[in-house]
CSV table of C-alpha atoms in Angstrom, one decimal:
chain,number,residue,atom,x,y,z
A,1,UNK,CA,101.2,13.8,104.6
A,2,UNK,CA,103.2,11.7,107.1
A,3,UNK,CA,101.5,8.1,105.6
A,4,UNK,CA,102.3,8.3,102.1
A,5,UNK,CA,104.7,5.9,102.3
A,6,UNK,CA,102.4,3.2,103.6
A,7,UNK,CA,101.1,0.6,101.7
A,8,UNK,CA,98.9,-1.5,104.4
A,9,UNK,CA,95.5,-0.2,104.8
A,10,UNK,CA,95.7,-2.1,108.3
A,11,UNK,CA,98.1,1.2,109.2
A,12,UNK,CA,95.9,3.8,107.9
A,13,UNK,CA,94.5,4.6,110.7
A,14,UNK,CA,97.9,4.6,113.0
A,15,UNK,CA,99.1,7.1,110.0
A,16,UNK,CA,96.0,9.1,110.4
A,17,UNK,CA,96.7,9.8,113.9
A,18,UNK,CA,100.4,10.5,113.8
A,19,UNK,CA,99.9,12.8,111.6
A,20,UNK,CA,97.1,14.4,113.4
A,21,UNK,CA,99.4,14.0,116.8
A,22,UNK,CA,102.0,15.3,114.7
A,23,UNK,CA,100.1,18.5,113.3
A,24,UNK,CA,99.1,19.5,116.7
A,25,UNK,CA,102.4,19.3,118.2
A,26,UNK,CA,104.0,21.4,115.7
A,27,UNK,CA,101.0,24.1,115.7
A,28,UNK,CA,101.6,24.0,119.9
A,29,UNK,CA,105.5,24.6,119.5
A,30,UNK,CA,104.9,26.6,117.0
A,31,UNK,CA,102.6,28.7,119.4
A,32,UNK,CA,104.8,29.1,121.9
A,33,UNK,CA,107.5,30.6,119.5
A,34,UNK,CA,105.4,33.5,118.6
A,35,UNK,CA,104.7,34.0,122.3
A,36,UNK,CA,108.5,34.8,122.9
A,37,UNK,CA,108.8,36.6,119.3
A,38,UNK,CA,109.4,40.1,120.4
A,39,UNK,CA,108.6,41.6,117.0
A,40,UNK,CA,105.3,39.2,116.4
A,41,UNK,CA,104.3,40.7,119.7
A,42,UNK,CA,105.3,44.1,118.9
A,43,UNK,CA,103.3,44.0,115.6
A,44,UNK,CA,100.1,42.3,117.7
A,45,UNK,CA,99.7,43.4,120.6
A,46,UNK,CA,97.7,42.3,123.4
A,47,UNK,CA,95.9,44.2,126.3
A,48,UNK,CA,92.5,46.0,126.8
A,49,UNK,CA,91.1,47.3,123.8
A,50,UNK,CA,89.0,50.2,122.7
A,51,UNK,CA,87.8,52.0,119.5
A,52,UNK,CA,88.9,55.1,118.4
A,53,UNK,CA,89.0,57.2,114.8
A,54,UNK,CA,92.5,58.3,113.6
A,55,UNK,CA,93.6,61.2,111.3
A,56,UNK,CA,93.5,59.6,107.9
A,57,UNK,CA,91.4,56.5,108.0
A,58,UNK,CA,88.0,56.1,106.9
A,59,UNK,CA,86.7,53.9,109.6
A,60,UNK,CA,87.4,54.1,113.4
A,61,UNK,CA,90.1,51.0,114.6
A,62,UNK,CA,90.7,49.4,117.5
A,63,UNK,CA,94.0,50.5,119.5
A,64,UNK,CA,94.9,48.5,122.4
A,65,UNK,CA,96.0,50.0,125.8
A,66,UNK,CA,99.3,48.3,127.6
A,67,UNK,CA,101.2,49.4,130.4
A,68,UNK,CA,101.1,52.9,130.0
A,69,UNK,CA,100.7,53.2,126.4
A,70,UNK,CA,98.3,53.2,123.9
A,71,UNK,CA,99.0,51.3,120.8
A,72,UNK,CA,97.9,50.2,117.4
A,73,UNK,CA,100.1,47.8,116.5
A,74,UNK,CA,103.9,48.7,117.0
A,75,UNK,CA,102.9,52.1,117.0
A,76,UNK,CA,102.5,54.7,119.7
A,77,UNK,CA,99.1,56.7,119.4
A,78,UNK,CA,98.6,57.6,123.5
A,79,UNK,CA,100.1,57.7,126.7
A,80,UNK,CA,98.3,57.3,130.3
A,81,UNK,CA,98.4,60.7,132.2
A,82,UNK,CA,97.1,60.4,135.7
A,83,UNK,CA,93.5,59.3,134.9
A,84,UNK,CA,93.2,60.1,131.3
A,85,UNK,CA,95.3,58.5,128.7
A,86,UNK,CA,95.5,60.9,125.6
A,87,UNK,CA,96.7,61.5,122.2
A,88,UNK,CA,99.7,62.8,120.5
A,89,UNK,CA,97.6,65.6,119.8
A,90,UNK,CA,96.5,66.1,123.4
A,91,UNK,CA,92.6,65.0,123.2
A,92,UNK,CA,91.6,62.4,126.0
A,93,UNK,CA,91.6,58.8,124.7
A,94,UNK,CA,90.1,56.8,127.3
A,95,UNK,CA,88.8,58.4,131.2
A,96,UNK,CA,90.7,55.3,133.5
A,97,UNK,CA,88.3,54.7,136.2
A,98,UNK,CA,89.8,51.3,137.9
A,99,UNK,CA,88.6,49.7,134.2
A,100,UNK,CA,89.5,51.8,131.0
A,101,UNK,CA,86.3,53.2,129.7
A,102,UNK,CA,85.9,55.5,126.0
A,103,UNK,CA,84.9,58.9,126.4
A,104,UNK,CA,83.1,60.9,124.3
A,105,UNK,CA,85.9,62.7,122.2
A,106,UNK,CA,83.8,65.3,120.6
A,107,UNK,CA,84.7,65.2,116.8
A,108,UNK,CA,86.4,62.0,117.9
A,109,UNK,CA,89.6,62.4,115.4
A,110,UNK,CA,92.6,62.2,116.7
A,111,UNK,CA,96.0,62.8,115.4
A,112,UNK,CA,98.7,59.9,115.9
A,113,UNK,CA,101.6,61.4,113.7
A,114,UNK,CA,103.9,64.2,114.9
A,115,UNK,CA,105.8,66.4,112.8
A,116,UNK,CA,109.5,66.5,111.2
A,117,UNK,CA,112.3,66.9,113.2
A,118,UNK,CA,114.3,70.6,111.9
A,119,UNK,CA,117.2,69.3,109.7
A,120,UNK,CA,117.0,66.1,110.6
A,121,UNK,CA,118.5,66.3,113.8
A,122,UNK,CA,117.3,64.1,116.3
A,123,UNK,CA,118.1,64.6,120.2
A,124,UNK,CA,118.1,61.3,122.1
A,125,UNK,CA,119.2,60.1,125.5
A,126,UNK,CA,119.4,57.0,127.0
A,127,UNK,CA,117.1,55.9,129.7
A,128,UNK,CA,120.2,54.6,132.6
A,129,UNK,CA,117.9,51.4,133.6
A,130,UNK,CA,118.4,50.5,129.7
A,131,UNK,CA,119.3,47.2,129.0
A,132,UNK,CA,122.9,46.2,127.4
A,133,UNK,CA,120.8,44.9,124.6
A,134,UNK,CA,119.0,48.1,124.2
A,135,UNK,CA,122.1,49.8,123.9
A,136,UNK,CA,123.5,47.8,121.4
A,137,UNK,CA,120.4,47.4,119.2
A,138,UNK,CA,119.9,51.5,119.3
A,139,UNK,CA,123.8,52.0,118.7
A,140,UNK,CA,123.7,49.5,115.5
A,141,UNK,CA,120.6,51.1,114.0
A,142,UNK,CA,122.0,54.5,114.6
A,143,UNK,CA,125.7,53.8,113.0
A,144,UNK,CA,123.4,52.8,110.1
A,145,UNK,CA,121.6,55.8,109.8
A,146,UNK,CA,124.5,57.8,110.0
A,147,UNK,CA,126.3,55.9,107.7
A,148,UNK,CA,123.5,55.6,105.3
A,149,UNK,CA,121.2,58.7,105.4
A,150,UNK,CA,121.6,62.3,106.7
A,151,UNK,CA,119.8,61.8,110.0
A,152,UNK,CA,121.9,62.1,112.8
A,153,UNK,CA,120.8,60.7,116.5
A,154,UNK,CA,122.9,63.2,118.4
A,155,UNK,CA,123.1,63.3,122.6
A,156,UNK,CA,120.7,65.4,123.8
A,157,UNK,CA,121.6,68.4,126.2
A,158,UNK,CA,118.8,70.8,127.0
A,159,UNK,CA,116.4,70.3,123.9
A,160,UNK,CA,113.3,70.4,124.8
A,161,UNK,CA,111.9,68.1,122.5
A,162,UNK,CA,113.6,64.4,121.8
A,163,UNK,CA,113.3,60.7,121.9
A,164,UNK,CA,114.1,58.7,124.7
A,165,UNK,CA,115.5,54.9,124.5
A,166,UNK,CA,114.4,52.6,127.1
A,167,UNK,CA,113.9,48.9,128.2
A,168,UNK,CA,110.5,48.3,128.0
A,169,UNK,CA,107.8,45.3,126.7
A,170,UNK,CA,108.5,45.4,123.3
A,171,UNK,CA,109.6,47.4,120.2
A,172,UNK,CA,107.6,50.3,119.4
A,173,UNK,CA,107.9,54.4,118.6
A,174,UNK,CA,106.0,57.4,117.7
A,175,UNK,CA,105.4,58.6,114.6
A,176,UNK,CA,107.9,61.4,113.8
A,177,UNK,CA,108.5,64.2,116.8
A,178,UNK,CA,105.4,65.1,119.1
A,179,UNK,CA,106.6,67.8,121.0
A,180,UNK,CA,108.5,67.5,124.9
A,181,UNK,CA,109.8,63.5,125.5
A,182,UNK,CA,109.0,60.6,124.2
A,183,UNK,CA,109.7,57.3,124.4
A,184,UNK,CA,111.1,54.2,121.8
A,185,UNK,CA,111.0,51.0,123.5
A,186,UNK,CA,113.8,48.6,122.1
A,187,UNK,CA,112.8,45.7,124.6
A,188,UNK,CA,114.3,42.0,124.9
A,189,UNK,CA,114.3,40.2,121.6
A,190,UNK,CA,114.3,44.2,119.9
A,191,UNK,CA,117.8,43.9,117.9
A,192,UNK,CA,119.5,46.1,115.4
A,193,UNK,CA,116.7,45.1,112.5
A,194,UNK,CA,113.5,45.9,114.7
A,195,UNK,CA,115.7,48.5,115.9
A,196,UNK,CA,116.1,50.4,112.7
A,197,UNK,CA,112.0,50.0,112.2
A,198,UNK,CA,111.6,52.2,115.5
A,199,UNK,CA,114.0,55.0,114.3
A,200,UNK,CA,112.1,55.0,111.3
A,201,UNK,CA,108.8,55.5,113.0
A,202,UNK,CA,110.5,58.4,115.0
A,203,UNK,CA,111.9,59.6,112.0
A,204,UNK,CA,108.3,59.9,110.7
A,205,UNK,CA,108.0,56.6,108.4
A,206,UNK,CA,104.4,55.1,108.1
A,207,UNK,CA,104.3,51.4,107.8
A,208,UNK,CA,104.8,50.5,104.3
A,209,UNK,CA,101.2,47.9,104.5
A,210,UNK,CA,99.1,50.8,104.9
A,211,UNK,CA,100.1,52.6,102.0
A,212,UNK,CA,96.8,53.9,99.5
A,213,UNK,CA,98.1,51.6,96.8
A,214,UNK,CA,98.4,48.7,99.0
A,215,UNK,CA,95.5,46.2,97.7
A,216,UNK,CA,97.1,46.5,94.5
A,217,UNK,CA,100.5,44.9,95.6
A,218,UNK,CA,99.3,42.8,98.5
A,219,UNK,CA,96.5,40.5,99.9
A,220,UNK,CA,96.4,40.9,103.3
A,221,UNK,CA,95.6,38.3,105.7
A,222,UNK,CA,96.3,39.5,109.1
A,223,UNK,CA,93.3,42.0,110.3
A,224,UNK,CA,93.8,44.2,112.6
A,225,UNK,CA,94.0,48.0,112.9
A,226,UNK,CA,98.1,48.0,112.1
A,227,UNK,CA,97.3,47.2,108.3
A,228,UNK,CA,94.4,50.1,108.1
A,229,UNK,CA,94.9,51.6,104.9
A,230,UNK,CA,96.1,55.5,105.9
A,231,UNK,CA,94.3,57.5,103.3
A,232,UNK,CA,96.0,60.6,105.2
A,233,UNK,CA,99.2,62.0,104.0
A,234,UNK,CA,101.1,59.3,106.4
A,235,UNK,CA,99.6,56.2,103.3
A,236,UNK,CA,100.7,59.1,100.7
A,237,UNK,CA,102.9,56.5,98.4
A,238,UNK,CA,106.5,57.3,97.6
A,239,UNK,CA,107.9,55.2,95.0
A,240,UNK,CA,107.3,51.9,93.8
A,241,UNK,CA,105.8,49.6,96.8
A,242,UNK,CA,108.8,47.8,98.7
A,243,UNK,CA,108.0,44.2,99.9
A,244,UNK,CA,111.4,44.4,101.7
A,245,UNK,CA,111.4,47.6,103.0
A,246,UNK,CA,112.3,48.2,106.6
A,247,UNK,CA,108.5,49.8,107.3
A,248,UNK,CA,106.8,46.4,106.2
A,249,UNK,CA,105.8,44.1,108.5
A,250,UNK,CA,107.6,40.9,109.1
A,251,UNK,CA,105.7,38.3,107.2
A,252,UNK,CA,104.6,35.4,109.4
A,253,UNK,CA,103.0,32.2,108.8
A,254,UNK,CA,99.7,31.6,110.8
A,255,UNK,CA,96.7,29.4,110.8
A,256,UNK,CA,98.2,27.9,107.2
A,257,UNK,CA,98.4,31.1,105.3
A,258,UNK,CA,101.0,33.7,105.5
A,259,UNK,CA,100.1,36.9,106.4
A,260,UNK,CA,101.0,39.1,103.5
A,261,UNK,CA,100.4,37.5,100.0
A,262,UNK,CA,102.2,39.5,97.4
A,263,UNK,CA,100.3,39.7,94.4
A,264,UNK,CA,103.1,39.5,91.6
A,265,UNK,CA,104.6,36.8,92.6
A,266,UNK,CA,107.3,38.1,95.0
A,267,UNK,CA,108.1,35.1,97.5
A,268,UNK,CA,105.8,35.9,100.7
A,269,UNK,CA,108.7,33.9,102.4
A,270,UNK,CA,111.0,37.4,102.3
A,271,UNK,CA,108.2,40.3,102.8
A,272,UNK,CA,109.9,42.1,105.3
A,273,UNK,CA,113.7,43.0,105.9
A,274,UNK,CA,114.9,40.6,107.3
A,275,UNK,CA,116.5,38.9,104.3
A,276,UNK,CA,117.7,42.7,103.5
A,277,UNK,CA,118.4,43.8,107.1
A,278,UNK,CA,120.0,47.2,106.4
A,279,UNK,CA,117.8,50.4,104.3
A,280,UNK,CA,116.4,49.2,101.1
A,281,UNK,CA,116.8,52.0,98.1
A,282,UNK,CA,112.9,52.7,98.7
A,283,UNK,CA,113.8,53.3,102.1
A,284,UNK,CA,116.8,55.9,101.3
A,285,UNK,CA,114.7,57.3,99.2
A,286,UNK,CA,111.4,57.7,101.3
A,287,UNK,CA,113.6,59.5,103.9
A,288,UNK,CA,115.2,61.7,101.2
A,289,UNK,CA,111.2,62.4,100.0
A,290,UNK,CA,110.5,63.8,103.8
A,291,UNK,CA,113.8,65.6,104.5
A,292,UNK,CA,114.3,67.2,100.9
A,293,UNK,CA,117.5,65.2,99.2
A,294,UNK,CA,119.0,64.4,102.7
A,295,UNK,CA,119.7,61.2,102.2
A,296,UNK,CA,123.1,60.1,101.0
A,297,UNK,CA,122.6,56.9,98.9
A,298,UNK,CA,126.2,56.3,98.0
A,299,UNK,CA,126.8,53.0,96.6
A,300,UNK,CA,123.4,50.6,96.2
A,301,UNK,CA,124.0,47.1,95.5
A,302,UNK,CA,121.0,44.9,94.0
A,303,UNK,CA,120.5,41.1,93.7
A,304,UNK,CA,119.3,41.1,90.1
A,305,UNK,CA,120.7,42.8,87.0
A,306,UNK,CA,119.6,46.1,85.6
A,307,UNK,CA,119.2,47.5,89.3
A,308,UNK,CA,116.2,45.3,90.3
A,309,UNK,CA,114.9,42.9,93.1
A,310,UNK,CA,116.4,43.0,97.1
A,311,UNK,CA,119.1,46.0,97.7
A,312,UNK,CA,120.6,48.0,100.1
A,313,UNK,CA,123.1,51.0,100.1
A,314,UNK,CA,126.3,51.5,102.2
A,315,UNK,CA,128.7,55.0,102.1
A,316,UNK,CA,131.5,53.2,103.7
A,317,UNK,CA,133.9,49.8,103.4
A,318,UNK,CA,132.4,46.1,104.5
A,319,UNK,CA,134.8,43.3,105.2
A,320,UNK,CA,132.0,41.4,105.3
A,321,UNK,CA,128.5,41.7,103.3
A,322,UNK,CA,127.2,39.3,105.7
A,323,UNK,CA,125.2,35.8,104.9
A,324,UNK,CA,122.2,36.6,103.0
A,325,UNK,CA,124.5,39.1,100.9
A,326,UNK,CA,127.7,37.1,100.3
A,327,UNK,CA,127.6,35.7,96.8
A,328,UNK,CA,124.3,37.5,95.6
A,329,UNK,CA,125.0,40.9,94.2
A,330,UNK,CA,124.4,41.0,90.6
A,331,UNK,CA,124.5,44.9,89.8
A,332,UNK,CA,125.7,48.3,91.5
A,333,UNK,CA,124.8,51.5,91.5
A,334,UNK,CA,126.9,54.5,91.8
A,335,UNK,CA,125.8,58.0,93.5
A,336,UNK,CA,128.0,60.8,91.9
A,337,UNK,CA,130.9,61.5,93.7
A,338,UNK,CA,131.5,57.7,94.9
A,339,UNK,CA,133.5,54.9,93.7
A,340,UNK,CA,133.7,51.0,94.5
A,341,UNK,CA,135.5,48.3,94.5
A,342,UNK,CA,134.6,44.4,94.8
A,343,UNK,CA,136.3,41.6,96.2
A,344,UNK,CA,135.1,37.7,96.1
A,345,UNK,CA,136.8,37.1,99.3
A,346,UNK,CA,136.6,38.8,102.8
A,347,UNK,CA,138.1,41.4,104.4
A,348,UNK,CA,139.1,43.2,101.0
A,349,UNK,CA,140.6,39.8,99.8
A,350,UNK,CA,141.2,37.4,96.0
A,351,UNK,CA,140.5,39.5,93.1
A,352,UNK,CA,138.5,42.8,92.8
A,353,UNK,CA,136.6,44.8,90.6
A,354,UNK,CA,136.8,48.6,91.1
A,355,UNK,CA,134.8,51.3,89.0
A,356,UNK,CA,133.2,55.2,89.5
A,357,UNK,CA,130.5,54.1,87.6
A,358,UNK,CA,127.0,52.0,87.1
A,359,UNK,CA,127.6,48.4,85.6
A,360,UNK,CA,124.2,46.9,85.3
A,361,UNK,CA,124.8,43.3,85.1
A,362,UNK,CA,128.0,42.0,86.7
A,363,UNK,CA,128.0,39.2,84.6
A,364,UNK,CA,129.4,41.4,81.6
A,365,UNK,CA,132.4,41.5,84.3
A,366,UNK,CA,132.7,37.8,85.4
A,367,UNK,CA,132.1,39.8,88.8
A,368,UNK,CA,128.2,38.3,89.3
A,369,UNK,CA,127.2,36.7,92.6
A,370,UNK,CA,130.9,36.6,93.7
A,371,UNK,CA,130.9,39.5,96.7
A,372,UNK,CA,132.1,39.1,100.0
A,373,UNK,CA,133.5,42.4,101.0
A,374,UNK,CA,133.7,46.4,99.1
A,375,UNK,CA,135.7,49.2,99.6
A,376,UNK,CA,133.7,52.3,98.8
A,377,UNK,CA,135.3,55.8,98.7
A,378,UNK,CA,134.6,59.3,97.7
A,379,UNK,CA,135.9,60.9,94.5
């Protein structure tokens, strides 16, 4: 690649070697980035591994145990308790014995979801050796919930059941409420994206990979447990599959080949939420799906006419739709009971467009890809 230009056979061999030189250097730095990538670390983890069957999937998987939690990928299945580390469900994992060891588990099925929280009410506190960082990624990804759905992360006082926020290695969660405490880790390098992934675990969001429809929307590339079709109700689909959801996976590039490969086309380059970074409509609507009609949607903005392609949902003003917004909304959608207005400069600036209603394609208003900043009120 790096001796096209050459025309001298006498450098062939020079070029050959750059570019081999070259190659290697790149895939070393490039090495070293995922070691410090909270998230790719989060999703992968690494530590002592053991097999072990799960609720909902056909085949047994392998979970890996670290610190004093048992994961499969980003996802909290056990926790170390004196010499046992056990399941949500309260059957013994592993028997710790100076090396972890499996243990016969009798039907061997264990359950790693919990259950819904009553009225969406969550009870949190905040563990007082959390990080500054913690705070403000948990406090980001709350403000959005609240904003955006109708969970609400209130202070705990003496409920007995409820999630606490710490500092620890890396991002991870249960899966919905488990009963008593537990933990969501929202460690260095965790910020208010991964952030909003963890509430949605607790919340009781699967990962969107593992849905039963999967293989029909996606090649996947990366093996490992964390992208183990659920065939339980946890992969039950709801709605159409969202490559940008919240719950997908952050889509890396490894070994030359991404790790997710949508099948229709969708750029593998934005699988995941980052490009998105707030609730995609799948997302409000997945929520409203668990917690019957909770969810407020309010105004949903969408990069491509007639309501399709990347989109997220906001209740309240933005002086500022933020970089991979500005400039790229190309039709709205209206909730009943809201109303919107658009401006093309920020903080509520130049001209604006205001309506109640749907408009399908901006372009119909000389309004398209012109967003910097909304007002959004209720009727």
């Amino acid at each position: 690649m790096f001796n096209r230009g050459m025309r001298h056979a006498a450098f062939l061999a020079l070029g050959l070697l750059s570019s081999a030189c070259g190659d290697q250097e790149a895939a070393t730095e490039h090495e070293r980035e995922l070691e410090n990538d909270a998230v790719y670390n989060s999703q992968y983890p690494q530590g002592q591994s053991f097999q072990v069957r799960l609720a909902g999937l056909k085949d047994p998987v392998t979970a890996v145990l670290k610190g004093d939690h048992a994961f499969v990928g980003d996802q909290v299945i056990g926790q170390v308790s004196g010499t046992q580390v056990l399941s949500v469900d309260k059957q013994v994992l592993l028997e710790l014995d100076g090396e972890a060891r499996v243990r016969a588990m009798g039907s061997g099925i264990v359950n790693a979801t919990g259950q819904k929280w009553p009225g969406g009410v969550i009870p949190y506190e905040i563990d007082p050796a959390a990080s500054a960082a913690t705070r403000t990624a948990f406090e980001g990804a709350k403000a959005d919930y609240h904003a955006k759905t109708s969970i609400r992360w209130v202070p705990r006082t003496n409920q007995a059941d409820y999630v606490r926020i710490v500092t620890s290695d890396g991002c991870w969660s249960y899966v919905g409420k488990i009963g008593g405490r537990q933990d969501l880790s929202l460690g260095n390098g965790c910020g208010v994206n991964p952030a909003r992934h963890e509430l949605g675990h607790a919340v009781g969001l699967a990962h969107e990979q593992v849905r039963q429809d999967r293989d029909s929307w996606v090649t996947v590339n990366a093996g490992g447990s964390q992208n183990a079709i659920d065939w339980g109700s946890a992969g039950t689909p709801i709605g159409a599959y969202d490559f940008e959801s919240m719950m997908h996976y952050r889509n890396y590039f490894v070994n030359g080949r991404w790790d997710y490969v949508p099948k229709n086309g969708f750029p593998p380059e934005w699988v995941g939420n980052d490009r998105v970074n707030t609730f995609t409509a799948g997302d409000l609507g997945a929520i409203s799906a668990i917690y019957g009609g909770g969810a407020t949607t309010g105004v949903c903005f969408y990069s491509d006419i007639d309501y399709k392609g990347a989109s997220f949902c906001a209740t309240s003003d933005s002086s500022w739709v933020g970089t991979e917004w500005n400039d790229r909304i190309s039709s709205v959608k209206v909730s009943p009971g809201f109303e919107f207005t658009l401006f093309n400069d920020l903080n509520f600036g130049g001209n604006g467009l205001g309506c109640g209603c749907d408009i399908p394609n901006l372009v119909t208003h000389n309004f398209n890809d012109l967003t910097s900043s909304f007002r959004i009120k209720r009727q």
